[in-house]
XYZ file of C-alpha atoms in Angstrom:
476
model
C 18.186 -12.761 -43.579
C 15.592 -10.039 -43.876
C 12.751 -12.551 -43.901
C 14.259 -14.309 -40.877
C 14.388 -11.059 -38.914
C 10.791 -10.195 -39.790
C 9.644 -13.648 -38.689
C 11.437 -13.250 -35.368
C 9.842 -9.842 -34.845
C 6.391 -11.228 -35.612
C 6.898 -14.141 -33.240
C 8.104 -11.721 -30.527
C 5.080 -9.447 -30.934
C 2.753 -12.456 -31.002
C 4.370 -13.786 -27.807
C 3.899 -10.459 -26.021
C 0.245 -10.360 -27.067
C -0.296 -13.873 -25.690
C 1.470 -12.932 -22.436
C -0.630 -9.772 -21.984
C -3.465 -11.464 -20.000
C -0.938 -12.961 -17.591
C 0.746 -9.586 -17.098
C -2.602 -7.878 -16.473
C -3.627 -10.601 -14.051
C -0.335 -10.226 -12.164
C -0.744 -6.441 -11.885
C -4.359 -6.750 -10.733
C -3.366 -9.281 -8.069
C -0.532 -6.991 -6.961
C -2.941 -4.055 -6.593
C -5.354 -6.258 -4.638
C -2.579 -7.360 -2.278
C -1.448 -3.770 -1.793
C -5.021 -2.687 -1.057
C -5.390 -5.448 1.507
C -2.104 -4.541 3.191
C -3.030 -0.855 3.456
C -6.476 -1.676 4.846
C -5.090 -4.138 7.383
C -2.244 -1.838 8.399
C -4.608 1.023 9.299
C -8.376 0.369 8.996
C -8.993 4.062 9.723
C -7.946 4.845 6.152
C -10.888 2.808 4.886
C -13.193 4.650 7.292
C -11.779 7.990 6.127
C -12.580 7.112 2.510
C -16.166 6.288 3.495
C -16.429 9.569 5.403
C -15.337 11.553 2.353
C -17.919 9.751 0.233
C -20.621 10.492 2.808
C -19.737 14.206 2.950
C -19.770 14.602 -0.846
C -23.092 12.768 -1.081
C -24.675 15.063 1.500
C -23.558 18.338 -0.082
C -24.498 17.051 -3.551
C -28.140 17.241 -2.469
C -27.914 21.013 -2.922
C -27.429 20.352 -6.605
C -29.811 17.393 -7.042
C -32.710 18.619 -4.871
C -34.740 21.126 -6.880
C -35.785 23.532 -4.038
C -32.184 23.811 -2.869
C -30.934 24.230 -6.426
C -33.360 27.091 -7.007
C -31.860 28.938 -4.035
C -28.188 28.362 -4.826
C -28.078 27.539 -8.538
C -24.683 26.640 -9.993
C -23.023 27.972 -6.840
C -24.018 24.666 -5.178
C -20.998 23.085 -6.875
C -18.774 25.187 -4.602
C -19.938 23.042 -1.683
C -18.783 19.880 -3.476
C -15.460 21.503 -4.358
C -15.009 22.576 -0.741
C -15.479 19.011 0.525
C -13.012 17.612 -2.008
C -10.360 20.199 -1.110
C -10.918 20.576 2.652
C -11.586 17.033 3.899
C -8.320 15.620 5.268
C -7.335 12.507 7.193
C -7.056 14.129 10.637
C -9.454 16.431 12.454
C -6.820 19.138 12.846
C -6.012 19.236 9.139
C -9.708 19.417 8.245
C -10.376 22.147 10.811
C -7.348 24.133 9.697
C -8.298 24.024 6.030
C -11.976 24.624 6.739
C -11.386 27.687 8.910
C -8.758 29.025 6.516
C -11.113 28.679 3.571
C -14.144 30.144 5.362
C -12.372 33.164 6.860
C -10.423 33.855 3.681
C -13.584 33.628 1.570
C -15.468 35.945 3.928
C -12.677 38.548 4.012
C -11.959 38.364 0.284
C -15.658 38.497 -0.562
C -16.205 41.608 1.515
C -13.146 43.327 0.030
C -14.109 42.214 -3.481
C -17.584 43.716 -3.190
C -16.087 46.930 -1.776
C -13.541 47.102 -4.598
C -16.290 46.565 -7.171
C -18.360 49.362 -5.620
C -15.427 51.803 -5.605
C -14.506 50.929 -9.182
C -18.100 51.443 -10.363
C -18.019 55.035 -9.086
C -15.314 55.936 -11.583
C -17.512 55.305 -14.598
C -17.384 52.885 -17.494
C -13.889 53.930 -18.544
C -12.151 53.900 -15.170
C -13.902 50.824 -13.720
C -11.812 48.114 -15.456
C -8.624 50.068 -14.752
C -9.356 50.340 -11.030
C -10.458 46.683 -10.796
C -7.212 45.602 -12.467
C -5.212 47.793 -10.078
C -7.038 46.377 -7.034
C -6.439 42.793 -8.185
C -2.750 43.516 -8.794
C -2.210 45.152 -5.391
C -4.001 42.493 -3.328
C -2.369 39.607 -5.230
C 1.112 41.115 -4.797
C 0.662 41.885 -1.085
C -0.969 38.550 -0.250
C 1.679 36.604 -2.177
C 4.446 38.396 -0.285
C 2.751 37.734 3.075
C 2.775 34.028 2.244
C 6.569 34.069 2.636
C 6.320 34.900 6.351
C 7.311 31.736 8.287
C 4.320 31.648 10.649
C 1.878 32.498 7.870
C 3.456 29.841 5.653
C 3.088 27.236 8.378
C -0.537 27.829 9.383
C -2.303 30.203 6.994
C -0.796 29.537 3.577
C -3.941 27.834 2.282
C -6.089 30.709 3.552
C -3.940 33.293 1.770
C -4.206 31.288 -1.447
C -8.004 31.175 -1.172
C -8.037 34.899 -0.379
C -6.237 35.711 -3.638
C -8.505 33.400 -5.629
C -11.796 34.622 -4.138
C -10.956 38.313 -4.366
C -9.922 37.934 -7.997
C -13.013 35.912 -8.940
C -15.480 38.311 -7.304
C -13.741 41.450 -8.537
C -13.284 40.286 -12.121
C -16.633 38.500 -12.498
C -18.376 41.473 -10.851
C -17.453 43.539 -13.860
C -19.940 41.511 -15.950
C -22.410 40.503 -13.227
C -25.103 42.865 -12.008
C -25.885 41.229 -8.651
C -22.369 41.022 -7.224
C -23.520 40.945 -3.598
C -25.902 38.038 -4.270
C -23.189 36.105 -6.083
C -20.751 36.595 -3.182
C -23.439 35.578 -0.681
C -24.203 32.336 -2.539
C -20.564 31.332 -2.833
C -19.844 32.091 0.814
C -22.938 30.155 1.927
C -22.101 27.063 -0.127
C -18.465 27.119 1.003
C -19.592 27.436 4.629
C -22.017 24.533 4.203
C -19.360 22.313 2.609
C -16.769 23.176 5.245
C -19.251 22.590 8.075
C -20.172 19.175 6.674
C -16.481 18.232 6.549
C -15.813 19.396 10.101
C -18.892 17.751 11.624
C -18.313 14.386 9.948
C -14.587 14.509 10.725
C -15.181 15.167 14.443
C -18.220 13.004 15.181
C -17.681 10.004 12.883
C -14.647 7.943 13.952
C -12.348 10.967 14.450
C -8.607 10.734 13.858
C -6.944 13.368 16.048
C -3.641 14.800 14.848
C -2.605 15.540 18.434
C -3.079 11.936 19.459
C -1.141 10.740 16.408
C 1.686 13.150 17.230
C 1.703 12.116 20.888
C 2.076 8.413 20.168
C 4.578 8.966 17.345
C 6.944 10.789 19.739
C 6.635 7.951 22.259
C 7.321 5.414 19.517
C 10.458 7.287 18.439
C 11.943 7.041 21.923
C 11.154 3.339 22.065
C 12.864 2.836 18.696
C 16.004 4.546 20.004
C 15.961 2.324 23.076
C 15.656 -0.786 20.902
C 18.639 0.308 18.826
C 20.917 0.751 21.839
C 19.879 -2.593 23.287
C 20.488 -4.381 19.991
C 23.766 -2.522 19.482
C 25.241 -3.961 22.685
C 24.507 -7.523 21.566
C 25.817 -6.971 18.046
C 28.899 -4.798 18.517
C 30.500 -6.528 21.467
C 29.777 -10.134 20.573
C 32.700 -12.438 19.744
C 33.511 -12.380 16.057
C 34.001 -16.151 15.850
C 30.637 -17.051 17.363
C 28.416 -14.792 15.281
C 26.416 -17.671 13.839
C 25.512 -19.307 17.125
C 22.254 -17.435 17.556
C 21.048 -16.563 14.083
C 17.493 -15.816 15.179
C 18.596 -13.303 17.744
C 20.977 -11.748 15.226
C 18.241 -11.187 12.648
C 16.020 -9.626 15.288
C 18.826 -7.349 16.490
C 19.675 -6.322 12.952
C 16.065 -5.322 12.325
C 16.232 -3.130 15.437
C 19.510 -1.652 14.201
C 17.645 -0.284 11.156
C 14.881 1.363 13.193
C 16.667 4.690 13.684
C 16.093 5.492 9.980
C 12.414 6.073 10.727
C 13.396 8.786 13.199
C 15.828 10.515 10.841
C 13.204 11.500 8.261
C 10.408 12.475 10.655
C 10.846 16.274 10.789
C 8.278 17.144 8.121
C 5.738 14.745 9.626
C 6.279 16.169 13.121
C 5.907 19.750 11.909
C 2.679 19.024 10.034
C 1.150 17.032 12.907
C 2.041 19.765 15.401
C 0.499 22.390 13.115
C -2.705 20.368 12.722
C -2.869 19.593 16.451
C -2.907 23.320 17.279
C -6.185 23.684 15.356
C -7.957 20.927 17.270
C -10.252 21.500 20.257
C -9.657 19.772 23.572
C -10.179 16.019 23.345
C -9.422 13.229 25.776
C -6.345 14.054 27.818
C -5.263 16.799 25.422
C -6.538 20.269 26.182
C -6.853 23.045 23.607
C -3.507 24.754 24.248
C -1.503 21.584 24.781
C 2.297 22.230 24.792
C 2.953 20.764 21.347
C 6.178 22.777 21.047
C 7.698 20.549 23.729
C 6.850 17.528 21.584
C 8.679 19.219 18.715
C 11.687 19.729 20.979
C 11.687 16.071 22.000
C 11.371 15.063 18.345
C 14.341 17.276 17.397
C 16.464 15.758 20.175
C 15.427 12.292 19.028
C 16.658 13.075 15.525
C 19.970 14.323 16.928
C 20.309 11.022 18.730
C 19.390 9.128 15.559
C 22.169 10.932 13.655
C 24.687 9.606 16.210
C 23.204 6.157 15.796
C 23.604 6.420 12.034
C 27.299 7.184 12.551
C 27.590 4.228 14.934
C 25.901 1.965 12.406
C 28.282 3.158 9.673
C 31.243 2.446 11.955
C 29.777 -0.930 12.836
C 29.454 -1.940 9.175
C 32.890 -0.616 8.279
C 35.679 -3.005 7.309
C 38.092 -1.265 9.676
C 37.398 -2.732 13.121
C 40.476 -1.551 15.023
C 42.015 -3.187 18.051
C 39.974 -6.048 19.487
C 41.795 -5.740 22.825
C 40.867 -2.085 23.157
C 37.272 -2.902 22.300
C 37.263 -5.547 25.028
C 38.705 -3.001 27.457
C 35.891 -0.499 26.967
C 33.193 -3.142 26.463
C 31.832 -3.117 30.002
C 31.498 0.666 30.306
C 30.088 1.118 26.777
C 27.592 -1.674 27.407
C 26.519 -0.042 30.675
C 26.083 3.329 28.951
C 24.064 1.803 26.126
C 21.836 -0.354 28.320
C 21.141 2.401 30.848
C 20.318 4.860 28.059
C 18.149 2.207 26.420
C 16.204 1.689 29.648
C 15.821 5.453 30.032
C 14.513 5.825 26.462
C 12.021 2.999 26.867
C 10.723 4.334 30.164
C 10.427 7.870 28.788
C 8.538 6.525 25.770
C 6.229 4.534 28.027
C 5.771 7.605 30.233
C 4.626 9.706 27.264
C 2.437 6.927 25.899
C 0.592 6.368 29.203
C 0.864 10.039 30.322
C 2.401 9.064 33.663
C 5.462 10.557 35.305
C 8.700 8.597 34.750
C 9.808 6.927 37.948
C 13.343 5.660 37.347
C 14.525 7.357 34.154
C 16.628 9.816 36.183
C 18.323 6.875 37.872
C 19.197 5.303 34.525
C 20.531 8.616 33.236
C 22.646 9.040 36.390
C 24.080 5.536 35.973
C 24.910 6.274 32.331
C 26.634 9.548 33.280
C 28.663 7.730 35.920
C 29.781 5.236 33.275
C 30.712 8.180 31.015
C 33.054 9.584 33.649
C 34.736 6.219 34.112
C 35.016 5.752 30.364
C 36.655 9.160 29.856
C 39.323 8.403 32.439
C 39.849 4.963 30.894
C 40.258 6.459 27.414
C 42.841 8.920 28.692
C 44.874 6.175 30.326
C 44.679 3.926 27.252
C 45.806 6.677 24.866
C 48.848 7.335 27.040
C 49.918 3.693 27.093
C 49.050 2.707 23.513
C 51.639 3.403 20.849
C 49.491 2.506 17.827
C 46.800 5.185 18.152
C 45.286 4.417 14.749
C 44.042 1.072 16.054
C 42.089 2.884 18.788
C 40.202 5.256 16.496
C 37.241 2.991 15.450
C 36.326 1.911 18.983
C 37.089 5.353 20.411
C 34.765 6.910 17.832
C 31.953 4.611 18.918
C 32.636 5.450 22.561
C 32.556 9.186 21.779
C 29.233 8.821 19.963
C 27.792 6.906 22.915
C 28.877 9.735 25.225
C 26.963 12.189 23.014
C 23.927 9.912 23.136
C 24.025 9.923 26.943
C 24.057 13.739 26.952
C 21.100 13.853 24.560
C 19.290 11.278 26.700
C 19.610 13.610 29.679
C 18.159 16.496 27.648
C 15.246 14.344 26.494
C 14.588 13.246 30.082
C 14.491 16.898 31.197
C 12.084 17.759 28.363
C 9.798 14.860 29.250
C 9.813 15.957 32.904
C 8.868 19.488 31.803
C 6.089 18.038 29.668
C 4.851 15.967 32.591
C 4.768 19.068 34.807
C 2.961 21.280 32.296
C 0.346 18.724 31.275
C -0.148 17.154 34.702
C 0.929 13.585 34.048
C -0.372 11.126 36.614
C 2.012 10.103 39.378
C 2.463 6.354 39.760
C 3.744 5.730 43.269
C 5.707 2.511 43.029
C 6.512 2.581 46.755
C 2.903 2.099 47.750
C 2.569 -1.400 46.360
C 5.107 -3.084 48.668
C 4.014 -1.068 51.689
C 0.343 -1.994 51.541
C 0.708 -5.718 52.297
C 3.211 -5.040 55.096
C 0.784 -2.619 56.747
C -2.039 -5.103 56.506
C 0.116 -7.852 58.009
C 1.019 -5.598 60.902
C -2.633 -4.914 61.516
C -3.493 -8.598 61.594
C -1.009 -9.611 64.279
C -1.080 -6.322 66.261
C 2.669 -5.859 65.998
C 2.613 -2.047 66.283
C 1.012 -2.204 69.757
C 3.470 -4.828 70.919
C 6.373 -2.734 69.701
C 5.075 0.309 71.616
C 4.728 -1.651 74.880
C 8.173 -3.092 74.414
C 9.732 0.324 74.040
C 8.094 1.504 77.276
C 9.337 -1.566 79.160
C 12.879 -1.004 77.935
C 12.826 2.513 79.322
C 11.639 1.266 82.726
C 14.362 -1.355 82.814
C 17.022 1.225 82.068
C 15.739 3.450 84.873
C 15.706 0.554 87.378
C 19.143 -0.484 86.340
C 20.367 2.993 86.954
C 18.733 3.008 90.382
C 20.357 -0.289 91.332
C 23.708 0.867 90.179
C 23.407 3.997 92.368
C 22.532 1.913 95.468
C 25.430 -0.381 94.818
C 27.700 2.606 94.576
C 26.474 3.857 97.984
C 27.042 0.426 99.547
C 30.518 0.338 98.190
C 31.255 3.740 99.632
């Protein structure tokens, strides 16, 4: 038995060794497919990788080129480190990190040199004690400041670099003689590395965080509109004929899952808004663009997505409730959903094209009118129905749709405020039908004919009045 078990173990190990090339080949092919998918999904990621390589190659010349190396020495490696740490995917992220690092290094370097000078005045015995005290105080204060919400959001990296730079210059200055020269070299190389990152990021195929944030908010609204449109076709369809249109069902079900992308978007929105505030004016986005309004629209979109998650959970539940009651509220719920869907899609298109929404207010008004009718219908049905438990599933869906209509109105107001503050273009839809009618009038001279006709009518009325007066005199 023992020999049999050892033979089986040997054969198993031998089989795994023989299968190793196939496993490696499968993993390599999987990595190649993943690389291709990422590159095809967003080619800008490939360009960003090339930009990082270009920036590191340029700043490495300070280390490879002998005249530059003689000026900077080993401090030239700080330029390479700066590029690796600072260069980010978007322009705003790169600018934010670059400015944070440069300003923090400048401030910490100046304070570090001053602390070293003050500590040196106390003599050989008191110098290390004072340097240690200075490092402790600045590290404690700067670490506490990092907990402030606004500092945490925008300047956390700068505070971290401030602590690091001050400690390095203060501590290393205890052994170095030329502290000022050392601080100057490090600041210069960090400035050179940060400048290379910023210049390449802005002028070589830039990826603007503000533009990414702008289009992501528009896409969220379109996703919400797709969900409501698909929900109407899925929730109110006859249960017996669900398999009649399988293609449409699969498409609708894919739209029903779209709200999940909106649910988990808070961290992405916050980071993009933070990076966008660092960016200069570009395209249609000025320097102080109202990004806080985008955050408000994103928060309202997530509130709407939470309602949609509850609707989806109710939709997939085994408890369906009364089919008759669902048929009763079907028309009003469908109107609410479709009108809100149209409003969401138009608001998303308005943000995407930066044009004022033309009919979103009309869709919101129609949805609110359906809400009023639905509330009165629900009250009448609850009075007549004896089995109230059968009404709960459909009534829950109706209540969630009412909340969605209210949130849709708030989003429409926010988009209108955004359009007013940023000066969205006005698309006059009434001009297009009026232009051909005016040209046709000009061709056949109808306006002149109408004017003459009006004058003739007035003369006829006056003559008729005169004749009637003469007749009256004759009769008398």
